[in-house]
PDB file of C-alpha atoms and ligand atoms in Angstrom:
ATOM      1  CA  MET A  23     122.958  89.489 160.484  1.00  0.00           C
ATOM      2  CA  SER A  24     120.923  90.626 158.098  1.00  0.00           C
ATOM      3  CA  PRO A  25     117.918  88.403 156.292  1.00  0.00           C
ATOM      4  CA  ALA A  26     119.484  89.679 152.781  1.00  0.00           C
ATOM      5  CA  LYS A  27     122.873  88.422 153.901  1.00  0.00           C
ATOM      6  CA  ASP A  28     121.548  85.371 155.447  1.00  0.00           C
ATOM      7  CA  PRO A  29     122.002  82.251 153.053  1.00  0.00           C
ATOM      8  CA  ALA A  30     119.304  80.081 154.885  1.00  0.00           C
ATOM      9  CA  VAL A  31     117.117  83.257 153.874  1.00  0.00           C
ATOM     10  CA  ALA A  32     117.893  82.981 150.159  1.00  0.00           C
ATOM     11  CA  LEU A  33     117.585  78.628 150.453  1.00  0.00           C
ATOM     12  CA  PRO A  34     114.199  78.357 148.385  1.00  0.00           C
ATOM     13  CA  ARG A  35     111.958  76.937 150.795  1.00  0.00           C
ATOM     14  CA  THR A  36     108.651  75.307 148.995  1.00  0.00           C
ATOM     15  CA  ARG A  37     108.516  72.977 145.982  1.00  0.00           C
ATOM     16  CA  LYS A  38     107.768  75.635 143.870  1.00  0.00           C
ATOM     17  CA  GLN A  39     110.794  77.846 145.159  1.00  0.00           C
ATOM     18  CA  ARG A  40     112.875  74.820 144.147  1.00  0.00           C
ATOM     19  CA  LYS A  41     111.361  74.469 140.876  1.00  0.00           C
ATOM     20  CA  ARG A  42     111.660  78.066 140.013  1.00  0.00           C
ATOM     21  CA  LEU A  43     115.316  78.538 140.614  1.00  0.00           C
ATOM     22  CA  LYS A  44     116.305  74.650 139.049  1.00  0.00           C
ATOM     23  CA  ARG A  45     114.509  76.422 136.181  1.00  0.00           C
ATOM     24  CA  LYS A  46     116.456  79.564 136.345  1.00  0.00           C
ATOM     25  CA  VAL A  47     119.976  77.905 136.469  1.00  0.00           C
ATOM     26  CA  LYS A  48     119.054  75.787 133.866  1.00  0.00           C
ATOM     27  CA  ILE A  49     118.309  78.695 131.713  1.00  0.00           C
ATOM     28  CA  LYS A  50     121.557  80.532 132.714  1.00  0.00           C
ATOM     29  CA  ALA A  51     123.439  77.380 131.744  1.00  0.00           C
ATOM     30  CA  LYS A  52     122.070  77.461 128.195  1.00  0.00           C
ATOM     31  CA  ARG A  53     123.109  80.715 127.726  1.00  0.00           C
ATOM     32  CA  ARG A  54     126.086  80.322 129.190  1.00  0.00           C
ATOM     33  CA  ALA A  55     126.561  77.594 126.918  1.00  0.00           C
ATOM     34  CA  GLN A  56     125.670  79.815 123.454  1.00  0.00           C
ATOM     35  CA  LYS A  57     128.201  82.494 124.468  1.00  0.00           C
ATOM     36  CA  LYS A  58     130.692  79.668 124.480  1.00  0.00           C
ATOM     37  CA  LYS A  59     129.758  78.355 121.303  1.00  0.00           C
ATOM     38  CA  ASN A  60     129.186  81.691 119.785  1.00  0.00           C
ATOM     39  CA  LEU A  61     132.623  82.252 120.838  1.00  0.00           C
ATOM     40  CA  LYS A  62     134.628  79.493 119.617  1.00  0.00           C
ATOM     41  CA  GLU A  63     132.326  80.495 116.462  1.00  0.00           C
ATOM     42  CA  LYS A  64     133.946  83.303 116.394  1.00  0.00           C
ATOM     43  CA  GLU A  65     137.695  82.280 116.051  1.00  0.00           C
ATOM     44  CA  ASN A  66     136.745  80.145 113.010  1.00  0.00           C
ATOM     45  CA  VAL A  67     134.970  82.913 111.403  1.00  0.00           C
ATOM     46  CA  THR A  68     136.993  84.035 108.176  1.00  0.00           C
ATOM     47  CA  PRO A  69     138.345  87.853 108.485  1.00  0.00           C
ATOM     48  CA  LEU A  70     135.429  88.468 105.095  1.00  0.00           C
ATOM     49  CA  VAL A  71     132.258  86.529 106.866  1.00  0.00           C
ATOM     50  CA  LYS A  72     133.354  88.657 110.465  1.00  0.00           C
ATOM     51  CA  LYS A  73     130.785  91.547 109.544  1.00  0.00           C
ATOM     52  CA  TYR A  74     128.088  89.609 107.977  1.00  0.00           C
ATOM     53  CA  TRP A  75     128.448  87.298 111.463  1.00  0.00           C
ATOM     54  CA  LEU A  76     128.014  89.935 113.567  1.00  0.00           C
ATOM     55  CA  GLN A  77     124.559  90.691 111.820  1.00  0.00           C
ATOM     56  CA  ARG A  78     123.323  86.786 111.843  1.00  0.00           C
ATOM     57  CA  TYR A  79     120.127  87.289 113.591  1.00  0.00           C
ATOM     58  CA  ASP A  80     119.485  89.426 111.326  1.00  0.00           C
ATOM     59  CA  LEU A  81     120.233  87.446 108.605  1.00  0.00           C
ATOM     60  CA  PHE A  82     118.012  84.248 110.287  1.00  0.00           C
ATOM     61  CA  SER A  83     115.960  84.747 113.480  1.00  0.00           C
ATOM     62  CA  LYS A  84     116.890  81.157 113.890  1.00  0.00           C
ATOM     63  CA  TYR A  85     120.176  81.246 113.654  1.00  0.00           C
ATOM     64  CA  ASP A  86     121.236  79.579 116.835  1.00  0.00           C
ATOM     65  CA  VAL A  87     119.064  76.409 116.023  1.00  0.00           C
ATOM     66  CA  GLY A  88     121.723  75.403 113.549  1.00  0.00           C
ATOM     67  CA  ILE A  89     121.693  77.462 110.354  1.00  0.00           C
ATOM     68  CA  LYS A  90     124.826  76.683 107.728  1.00  0.00           C
ATOM     69  CA  LEU A  91     126.526  79.143 105.500  1.00  0.00           C
ATOM     70  CA  ASP A  92     129.264  78.937 103.345  1.00  0.00           C
ATOM     71  CA  GLU A  93     131.147  82.230 102.880  1.00  0.00           C
ATOM     72  CA  GLU A  94     129.744  83.381  99.596  1.00  0.00           C
ATOM     73  CA  GLY A  95     126.132  82.167 101.663  1.00  0.00           C
ATOM     74  CA  TRP A  96     127.289  85.291 104.373  1.00  0.00           C
ATOM     75  CA  PHE A  97     127.436  87.607 102.286  1.00  0.00           C
ATOM     76  CA  SER A  98     124.974  87.294  99.748  1.00  0.00           C
ATOM     77  CA  VAL A  99     121.731  85.953 101.633  1.00  0.00           C
ATOM     78  CA  THR A 100     118.608  88.292 102.074  1.00  0.00           C
ATOM     79  CA  PRO A 101     118.132  89.220 105.366  1.00  0.00           C
ATOM     80  CA  GLU A 102     114.787  87.516 106.617  1.00  0.00           C
ATOM     81  CA  GLU A 103     113.187  91.008 107.463  1.00  0.00           C
ATOM     82  CA  ILE A 104     113.687  92.163 103.208  1.00  0.00           C
ATOM     83  CA  ALA A 105     113.104  88.388 102.711  1.00  0.00           C
ATOM     84  CA  ALA A 106     109.820  88.004 104.058  1.00  0.00           C
ATOM     85  CA  TRP A 107     108.747  90.866 102.832  1.00  0.00           C
ATOM     86  CA  GLN A 108     109.625  89.612  99.352  1.00  0.00           C
ATOM     87  CA  ALA A 109     107.728  87.096  99.592  1.00  0.00           C
ATOM     88  CA  ARG A 110     104.468  88.961 101.176  1.00  0.00           C
ATOM     89  CA  ARG A 111     104.741  90.954  98.079  1.00  0.00           C
ATOM     90  CA  CYS A 112     103.508  88.078  95.979  1.00  0.00           C
ATOM     91  CA  ALA A 113     101.121  86.390  98.319  1.00  0.00           C
ATOM     92  CA  GLY A 114      98.303  85.211  95.636  1.00  0.00           C
ATOM     93  CA  ALA A 115     101.226  82.940  93.905  1.00  0.00           C
ATOM     94  CA  GLY A 116     100.555  79.571  93.618  1.00  0.00           C
ATOM     95  CA  VAL A 117     104.359  78.737  92.556  1.00  0.00           C
ATOM     96  CA  VAL A 118     107.173  81.021  93.066  1.00  0.00           C
ATOM     97  CA  ILE A 119     110.798  80.512  91.079  1.00  0.00           C
ATOM     98  CA  ASP A 120     113.753  81.257  92.968  1.00  0.00           C
ATOM     99  CA  ALA A 121     116.764  80.868  90.726  1.00  0.00           C
ATOM    100  CA  PHE A 122     119.449  81.547  92.659  1.00  0.00           C
ATOM    101  CA  ALA A 123     118.773  79.993  95.686  1.00  0.00           C
ATOM    102  CA  GLY A 124     122.270  80.018  97.478  1.00  0.00           C
ATOM    103  CA  VAL A 125     121.440  79.201 100.892  1.00  0.00           C
ATOM    104  CA  GLY A 126     118.168  79.549 100.978  1.00  0.00           C
ATOM    105  CA  GLY A 127     117.578  83.076 103.008  1.00  0.00           C
ATOM    106  CA  ASN A 128     114.326  84.108 100.140  1.00  0.00           C
ATOM    107  CA  ALA A 129     113.129  80.537  99.383  1.00  0.00           C
ATOM    108  CA  ILE A 130     112.572  79.696 103.221  1.00  0.00           C
ATOM    109  CA  GLN A 131     110.251  82.971 103.029  1.00  0.00           C
ATOM    110  CA  PHE A 132     108.587  82.689  99.989  1.00  0.00           C
ATOM    111  CA  ALA A 133     107.697  78.768 101.527  1.00  0.00           C
ATOM    112  CA  LYS A 134     106.253  80.144 104.775  1.00  0.00           C
ATOM    113  CA  VAL A 135     103.736  82.706 102.746  1.00  0.00           C
ATOM    114  CA  ARG A 136     100.198  81.157 102.773  1.00  0.00           C
ATOM    115  CA  ASN A 137      98.497  81.347  99.408  1.00  0.00           C
ATOM    116  CA  SER A 138      95.804  82.889 100.396  1.00  0.00           C
ATOM    117  CA  VAL A 139      93.441  83.713  97.473  1.00  0.00           C
ATOM    118  CA  VAL A 140      93.007  80.451  95.760  1.00  0.00           C
ATOM    119  CA  ASN A 141      93.353  78.516  99.171  1.00  0.00           C
ATOM    120  CA  PRO A 142      93.780  79.717 102.772  1.00  0.00           C
ATOM    121  CA  LEU A 143      95.390  77.123 104.342  1.00  0.00           C
ATOM    122  CA  ALA A 144      97.413  75.676 100.901  1.00  0.00           C
ATOM    123  CA  CYS A 145     101.140  76.955 101.223  1.00  0.00           C
ATOM    124  CA  ARG A 146     102.861  77.688  98.006  1.00  0.00           C
ATOM    125  CA  HIS A 147     104.794  76.282  96.415  1.00  0.00           C
ATOM    126  CA  VAL A 148     108.942  77.306  95.739  1.00  0.00           C
ATOM    127  CA  ILE A 149     110.939  76.374  92.878  1.00  0.00           C
ATOM    128  CA  ALA A 150     114.576  76.415  94.116  1.00  0.00           C
ATOM    129  CA  VAL A 151     117.343  76.382  91.741  1.00  0.00           C
ATOM    130  CA  GLU A 152     121.096  77.088  92.501  1.00  0.00           C
ATOM    131  CA  ILE A 153     123.762  75.878  90.680  1.00  0.00           C
ATOM    132  CA  ASP A 154     126.813  75.054  93.028  1.00  0.00           C
ATOM    133  CA  PRO A 155     125.478  71.352  94.983  1.00  0.00           C
ATOM    134  CA  HIS A 156     126.943  72.479  98.642  1.00  0.00           C
ATOM    135  CA  LYS A 157     124.454  75.337  98.849  1.00  0.00           C
ATOM    136  CA  VAL A 158     121.537  73.281  98.150  1.00  0.00           C
ATOM    137  CA  ALA A 159     122.145  71.220 101.265  1.00  0.00           C
ATOM    138  CA  LEU A 160     122.709  73.832 103.419  1.00  0.00           C
ATOM    139  CA  ALA A 161     119.289  75.395 102.135  1.00  0.00           C
ATOM    140  CA  LEU A 162     117.384  72.024 102.384  1.00  0.00           C
ATOM    141  CA  HIS A 163     119.322  72.169 105.921  1.00  0.00           C
ATOM    142  CA  ASN A 164     118.069  75.831 106.777  1.00  0.00           C
ATOM    143  CA  ALA A 165     114.686  74.696 104.902  1.00  0.00           C
ATOM    144  CA  LYS A 166     113.989  72.063 107.161  1.00  0.00           C
ATOM    145  CA  ILE A 167     115.104  74.593 110.554  1.00  0.00           C
ATOM    146  CA  TYR A 168     112.202  76.514 109.459  1.00  0.00           C
ATOM    147  CA  GLY A 169     110.101  73.546 109.102  1.00  0.00           C
ATOM    148  CA  VAL A 170     108.920  74.589 105.365  1.00  0.00           C
ATOM    149  CA  GLN A 171     111.090  71.759 103.831  1.00  0.00           C
ATOM    150  CA  ASP A 172     108.295  70.199 101.623  1.00  0.00           C
ATOM    151  CA  HIS A 173     106.820  73.025 100.180  1.00  0.00           C
ATOM    152  CA  ILE A 174     110.518  73.497  98.512  1.00  0.00           C
ATOM    153  CA  ASP A 175     111.600  71.707  94.980  1.00  0.00           C
ATOM    154  CA  PHE A 176     115.147  72.140  95.675  1.00  0.00           C
ATOM    155  CA  ILE A 177     117.374  71.855  91.930  1.00  0.00           C
ATOM    156  CA  VAL A 178     120.718  71.497  91.963  1.00  0.00           C
ATOM    157  CA  GLY A 179     121.461  72.893  88.379  1.00  0.00           C
ATOM    158  CA  ASP A 180     122.251  76.256  85.437  1.00  0.00           C
ATOM    159  CA  PHE A 181     118.893  78.348  85.617  1.00  0.00           C
ATOM    160  CA  PHE A 182     119.631  79.541  82.264  1.00  0.00           C
ATOM    161  CA  GLN A 183     119.666  76.185  80.780  1.00  0.00           C
ATOM    162  CA  LEU A 184     116.361  75.120  82.937  1.00  0.00           C
ATOM    163  CA  ALA A 185     114.695  78.000  82.656  1.00  0.00           C
ATOM    164  CA  PRO A 186     112.866  76.527  79.212  1.00  0.00           C
ATOM    165  CA  PHE A 187     111.607  73.633  81.291  1.00  0.00           C
ATOM    166  CA  LEU A 188     110.656  75.779  84.733  1.00  0.00           C
ATOM    167  CA  LYS A 189     106.593  76.890  84.730  1.00  0.00           C
ATOM    168  CA  GLY A 190     105.796  79.660  87.763  1.00  0.00           C
ATOM    169  CA  ASP A 191     103.640  82.638  88.753  1.00  0.00           C
ATOM    170  CA  VAL A 192     106.421  84.648  89.991  1.00  0.00           C
ATOM    171  CA  VAL A 193     109.994  84.420  89.100  1.00  0.00           C
ATOM    172  CA  PHE A 194     112.528  86.073  91.528  1.00  0.00           C
ATOM    173  CA  LEU A 195     115.999  86.691  90.360  1.00  0.00           C
ATOM    174  CA  SER A 196     118.819  87.594  93.539  1.00  0.00           C
ATOM    175  CA  PRO A 197     121.918  86.354  91.085  1.00  0.00           C
ATOM    176  CA  PRO A 198     125.377  87.159  92.466  1.00  0.00           C
ATOM    177  CA  TRP A 199     126.688  90.476  92.206  1.00  0.00           C
ATOM    178  CA  GLY A 200     130.363  89.942  92.221  1.00  0.00           C
ATOM    179  CA  GLY A 201     131.007  89.956  95.874  1.00  0.00           C
ATOM    180  CA  PRO A 202     131.396  92.251  98.303  1.00  0.00           C
ATOM    181  CA  SER A 203     133.265  94.926  96.283  1.00  0.00           C
ATOM    182  CA  TYR A 204     130.198  95.032  94.171  1.00  0.00           C
ATOM    183  CA  LYS A 205     129.651  98.745  96.374  1.00  0.00           C
ATOM    184  CA  ALA A 206     132.958  99.995  94.923  1.00  0.00           C
ATOM    185  CA  LYS A 207     130.952 100.935  91.568  1.00  0.00           C
ATOM    186  CA  GLU A 208     129.811 104.315  91.519  1.00  0.00           C
ATOM    187  CA  ASN A 209     126.581 103.395  89.649  1.00  0.00           C
ATOM    188  CA  PHE A 210     126.611  99.315  89.399  1.00  0.00           C
ATOM    189  CA  THR A 211     125.186  99.132  85.631  1.00  0.00           C
ATOM    190  CA  LEU A 212     123.823  95.514  84.816  1.00  0.00           C
ATOM    191  CA  ASP A 213     126.509  94.389  82.559  1.00  0.00           C
ATOM    192  CA  LEU A 214     128.118  93.280  86.155  1.00  0.00           C
ATOM    193  CA  LEU A 215     125.863  90.791  87.375  1.00  0.00           C
ATOM    194  CA  LYS A 216     127.011  87.659  87.066  1.00  0.00           C
ATOM    195  CA  PRO A 217     127.326  85.456  85.308  1.00  0.00           C
ATOM    196  CA  LYS A 218     125.148  87.061  82.506  1.00  0.00           C
ATOM    197  CA  ASP A 219     124.352  90.193  82.378  1.00  0.00           C
ATOM    198  CA  GLY A 220     120.858  92.089  83.467  1.00  0.00           C
ATOM    199  CA  TYR A 221     119.165  91.762  80.437  1.00  0.00           C
ATOM    200  CA  SER A 222     119.840  88.016  79.614  1.00  0.00           C
ATOM    201  CA  LEU A 223     118.573  87.678  82.678  1.00  0.00           C
ATOM    202  CA  PHE A 224     115.460  88.919  82.169  1.00  0.00           C
ATOM    203  CA  LYS A 225     114.721  88.027  78.786  1.00  0.00           C
ATOM    204  CA  VAL A 226     115.239  84.101  80.046  1.00  0.00           C
ATOM    205  CA  ALA A 227     112.938  84.903  83.037  1.00  0.00           C
ATOM    206  CA  GLN A 228     110.345  86.446  81.120  1.00  0.00           C
ATOM    207  CA  ALA A 229     110.283  83.473  79.278  1.00  0.00           C
ATOM    208  CA  ILE A 230     108.691  81.999  81.969  1.00  0.00           C
ATOM    209  CA  THR A 231     106.688  84.824  82.871  1.00  0.00           C
ATOM    210  CA  PRO A 232     106.621  88.730  83.013  1.00  0.00           C
ATOM    211  CA  ASN A 233     105.985  88.604  86.899  1.00  0.00           C
ATOM    212  CA  ILE A 234     109.579  88.857  87.981  1.00  0.00           C
ATOM    213  CA  ILE A 235     111.194  90.011  90.832  1.00  0.00           C
ATOM    214  CA  MET A 236     114.945  91.327  90.868  1.00  0.00           C
ATOM    215  CA  TYR A 237     117.121  91.652  94.297  1.00  0.00           C
ATOM    216  CA  LEU A 238     120.127  94.344  93.065  1.00  0.00           C
ATOM    217  CA  PRO A 239     122.748  96.343  94.933  1.00  0.00           C
ATOM    218  CA  ARG A 240     121.863  99.235  96.024  1.00  0.00           C
ATOM    219  CA  ASN A 241     124.334 101.665  93.750  1.00  0.00           C
ATOM    220  CA  ILE A 242     122.217  99.737  90.981  1.00  0.00           C
ATOM    221  CA  ASP A 243     121.407 102.271  88.248  1.00  0.00           C
ATOM    222  CA  VAL A 244     117.968 102.173  88.872  1.00  0.00           C
ATOM    223  CA  LEU A 245     116.708 104.204  85.561  1.00  0.00           C
ATOM    224  CA  GLN A 246     119.380 101.509  83.447  1.00  0.00           C
ATOM    225  CA  ALA A 247     117.176  98.585  85.816  1.00  0.00           C
ATOM    226  CA  SER A 248     113.861 100.170  84.916  1.00  0.00           C
ATOM    227  CA  GLU A 249     114.181 100.098  81.402  1.00  0.00           C
ATOM    228  CA  LEU A 250     113.926  96.610  81.810  1.00  0.00           C
ATOM    229  CA  SER A 251     110.414  96.775  81.356  1.00  0.00           C
ATOM    230  CA  TRP A 252     110.167  98.272  78.254  1.00  0.00           C
ATOM    231  CA  LEU A 253     111.284  94.400  76.857  1.00  0.00           C
ATOM    232  CA  SER A 254     108.208  94.058  76.815  1.00  0.00           C
ATOM    233  CA  SER A 255     105.025  95.519  74.872  1.00  0.00           C
ATOM    234  CA  PRO A 256     103.184  96.842  75.777  1.00  0.00           C
ATOM    235  CA  PRO A 257     105.804  97.932  79.037  1.00  0.00           C
ATOM    236  CA  LEU A 258     105.473  96.060  82.143  1.00  0.00           C
ATOM    237  CA  ASP A 259     104.184  97.499  85.241  1.00  0.00           C
ATOM    238  CA  ILE A 260     107.395  98.226  87.691  1.00  0.00           C
ATOM    239  CA  GLU A 261     108.096  99.262  91.188  1.00  0.00           C
ATOM    240  CA  VAL A 262     111.260 100.487  92.930  1.00  0.00           C
ATOM    241  CA  GLU A 263     111.752  99.877  96.551  1.00  0.00           C
ATOM    242  CA  GLU A 264     115.051 100.687  98.643  1.00  0.00           C
ATOM    243  CA  ASN A 265     115.237  98.067 101.801  1.00  0.00           C
ATOM    244  CA  PHE A 266     117.102  98.762 104.984  1.00  0.00           C
ATOM    245  CA  VAL A 267     117.419  96.948 107.608  1.00  0.00           C
ATOM    246  CA  ARG A 268     117.599  99.135 111.380  1.00  0.00           C
ATOM    247  CA  GLY A 269     117.806 101.724 109.179  1.00  0.00           C
ATOM    248  CA  TYR A 270     120.199 100.748 106.912  1.00  0.00           C
ATOM    249  CA  SER A 271     119.583 100.289 103.002  1.00  0.00           C
ATOM    250  CA  LYS A 272     120.603  96.843 101.950  1.00  0.00           C
ATOM    251  CA  GLY A 273     119.493  96.282  98.639  1.00  0.00           C
ATOM    252  CA  ILE A 274     116.884  97.749  95.813  1.00  0.00           C
ATOM    253  CA  THR A 275     114.407  95.356  94.791  1.00  0.00           C
ATOM    254  CA  ILE A 276     112.427  96.021  91.509  1.00  0.00           C
ATOM    255  CA  TYR A 277     109.057  94.615  90.808  1.00  0.00           C
ATOM    256  CA  PHE A 278     107.627  93.827  87.297  1.00  0.00           C
ATOM    257  CA  GLY A 279     103.951  93.466  86.346  1.00  0.00           C
ATOM    258  CA  ASP A 280     101.858  91.997  88.644  1.00  0.00           C
ATOM    259  CA  THR A 281     104.022  92.120  91.931  1.00  0.00           C
ATOM    260  CA  ALA A 282     104.355  95.443  90.859  1.00  0.00           C
ATOM    261  CA  PHE A 283     101.874  97.696  93.311  1.00  0.00           C
ATOM    262  CA  SER A 284     100.668  94.858  95.049  1.00  0.00           C
TER     263      SER A 284
HETATM  264  P1  LIG B 301     126.656  93.857 101.951  1.00  0.00           P
HETATM  265  O1  LIG B 301     126.904  95.719 101.508  1.00  0.00           O
HETATM  266  O2  LIG B 301     127.673  93.692 101.481  1.00  0.00           O
HETATM  267  O3  LIG B 301     126.566  94.340 103.471  1.00  0.00           O
HETATM  268  O4  LIG B 301     125.679  93.453 101.755  1.00  0.00           O
HETATM  269  P2  LIG B 301     126.507  96.030 104.533  1.00  0.00           P
HETATM  270  O5  LIG B 301     126.582  95.167 105.961  1.00  0.00           O
HETATM  271  O6  LIG B 301     125.307  95.801 104.281  1.00  0.00           O
HETATM  272  O7  LIG B 301     127.412  96.521 104.633  1.00  0.00           O
HETATM  273  P3  LIG B 301     128.063  97.543 105.126  1.00  0.00           P
HETATM  274  O8  LIG B 301     130.108  97.720 104.697  1.00  0.00           O
HETATM  275  O9  LIG B 301     127.994  98.585 102.840  1.00  0.00           O
HETATM  276  O10 LIG B 301     127.656  98.226 105.715  1.00  0.00           O
HETATM  277  C1  LIG B 301     124.410  93.545 101.674  1.00  0.00           C
HETATM  278  C2  LIG B 301     123.269  92.610 101.096  1.00  0.00           C
HETATM  279  O11 LIG B 301     123.630  92.843 100.108  1.00  0.00           O
HETATM  280  C3  LIG B 301     122.987  91.250 101.477  1.00  0.00           C
HETATM  281  O12 LIG B 301     123.351  91.585 102.692  1.00  0.00           O
HETATM  282  C4  LIG B 301     122.929  90.468 101.345  1.00  0.00           C
HETATM  283  O13 LIG B 301     121.384  90.619 101.248  1.00  0.00           O
HETATM  284  C5  LIG B 301     122.996  91.421  99.490  1.00  0.00           C
HETATM  285  N1  LIG B 301     124.371  91.057  99.254  1.00  0.00           N
HETATM  286  C6  LIG B 301     125.781  91.052  98.927  1.00  0.00           C
HETATM  287  N2  LIG B 301     125.966  90.672  97.596  1.00  0.00           N
HETATM  288  C7  LIG B 301     127.882  90.589  97.539  1.00  0.00           C
HETATM  289  C8  LIG B 301     125.457  90.382  97.243  1.00  0.00           C
HETATM  290  C9  LIG B 301     125.303  88.889  95.857  1.00  0.00           C
HETATM  291  O14 LIG B 301     126.376  88.850  95.505  1.00  0.00           O
HETATM  292  N3  LIG B 301     124.480  88.880  95.572  1.00  0.00           N
HETATM  293  C10 LIG B 301     123.273  88.735  96.157  1.00  0.00           C
HETATM  294  N4  LIG B 301     122.010  88.320  95.323  1.00  0.00           N
HETATM  295  N5  LIG B 301     122.467  90.013  97.252  1.00  0.00           N
HETATM  296  C11 LIG B 301     123.974  89.749  98.022  1.00  0.00           C
HETATM  297  N1  LIG B 302     118.713  85.210  97.596  1.00  0.00           N
HETATM  298  C1  LIG B 302     119.944  83.778  97.953  1.00  0.00           C
HETATM  299  C2  LIG B 302     121.687  84.155  97.763  1.00  0.00           C
HETATM  300  C3  LIG B 302     121.450  84.020  95.770  1.00  0.00           C
HETATM  301  S1  LIG B 302     123.419  85.052  96.355  1.00  0.00           S
HETATM  302  C4  LIG B 302     119.581  83.436  99.180  1.00  0.00           C
HETATM  303  O1  LIG B 302     118.932  84.504 100.167  1.00  0.00           O
HETATM  304  O2  LIG B 302     120.235  82.777 100.158  1.00  0.00           O
HETATM  305  C5  LIG B 302     123.597  83.923  93.988  1.00  0.00           C
HETATM  306  C6  LIG B 302     123.440  82.594  94.040  1.00  0.00           C
HETATM  307  O3  LIG B 302     123.640  82.556  92.784  1.00  0.00           O
HETATM  308  C7  LIG B 302     124.794  81.832  94.482  1.00  0.00           C
HETATM  309  O4  LIG B 302     124.501  81.037  96.206  1.00  0.00           O
HETATM  310  C8  LIG B 302     125.259  80.837  93.495  1.00  0.00           C
HETATM  311  O5  LIG B 302     125.977  80.124  93.928  1.00  0.00           O
HETATM  312  C9  LIG B 302     124.079  81.060  92.425  1.00  0.00           C
HETATM  313  N2  LIG B 302     124.262  81.218  90.983  1.00  0.00           N
HETATM  314  C10 LIG B 302     125.079  81.578  89.979  1.00  0.00           C
HETATM  315  N3  LIG B 302     125.377  81.144  88.409  1.00  0.00           N
HETATM  316  C11 LIG B 302     123.690  80.442  89.304  1.00  0.00           C
HETATM  317  C12 LIG B 302     123.329  79.949  88.255  1.00  0.00           C
HETATM  318  N4  LIG B 302     123.714  80.209  86.918  1.00  0.00           N
HETATM  319  N5  LIG B 302     121.758  79.137  88.035  1.00  0.00           N
HETATM  320  C13 LIG B 302     121.512  79.027  89.253  1.00  0.00           C
HETATM  321  N6  LIG B 302     122.444  79.722  90.419  1.00  0.00           N
HETATM  322  C14 LIG B 302     123.392  80.148  90.123  1.00  0.00           C
END
């Protein structure tokens, strides 16, 4: 019998070898359990959500630690890489208001960025507004997974009603686009945003600060959206950016005021 086929030879002899084998077996068991969990989860995923579930690690890199989403959360959450980028774009801001926080995709990334201008050790503060209490519970749970819950104030409420009482350095707007069917429109105009049109939304945000970031559909009428900068006199600085994940376009971010050209 050749030494490779002799089972006696394959057995770990030293303590170190036994330890290494034990670790390998443990890792394999963990992977098997995760695979089983994923398969079970996949069976429970609704047809609408399936496409987004397949992208789960792009949405939350810590998905397997126990991230939770509801159906609207699945198709609305900003992919982590994009949210992290948007958060870095306003690195100097002390307080960021996330007006439509959903399950926390953006709020978590805003809270992760250190406020390097004022105090390199201080975390920035996030005010996360969301009308659906269930989503706020999910967002808080997800924020805990990323260890940033202490830097976010979650408020259950209607942004339009709360706005006059809010103060912040930047307002981030990622409103509902009317569900995944948004892309059926060749040209997505501002009146299609929910629950109110883009002009009304922008004006409400503008009363808080001119530093506004809007995350909009990739088929947005860019010219029309750019005209929002004219609601201020003199017109606000503006920068339009297309956001990609793995080479696929996901959305358009428009930066206004001090958030433009940072
Ligand atoms: P998508 O176009 O539905 O997915 O959403 P995908 O995988 O690009 O589909 P494909 O078939 O076109 O290839 C793309 C991204 O848009 C999502 O990851 C979300 O970040 C964002 N998004 C989608 N919707 C429907 C909304 C929404 O209603 N509100 C907000 N704020 N973001 C949304
Ligand atoms: N950026 C978020 C997704 C936002 S989706 C993320 O990354 O997770 C838009 C969210 O706006 C939805 O969760 C919806 O419940 C919420 N919403 C709708 N109308 C609202 C309002 N008037 N005030 C606050 N939130 C609202």
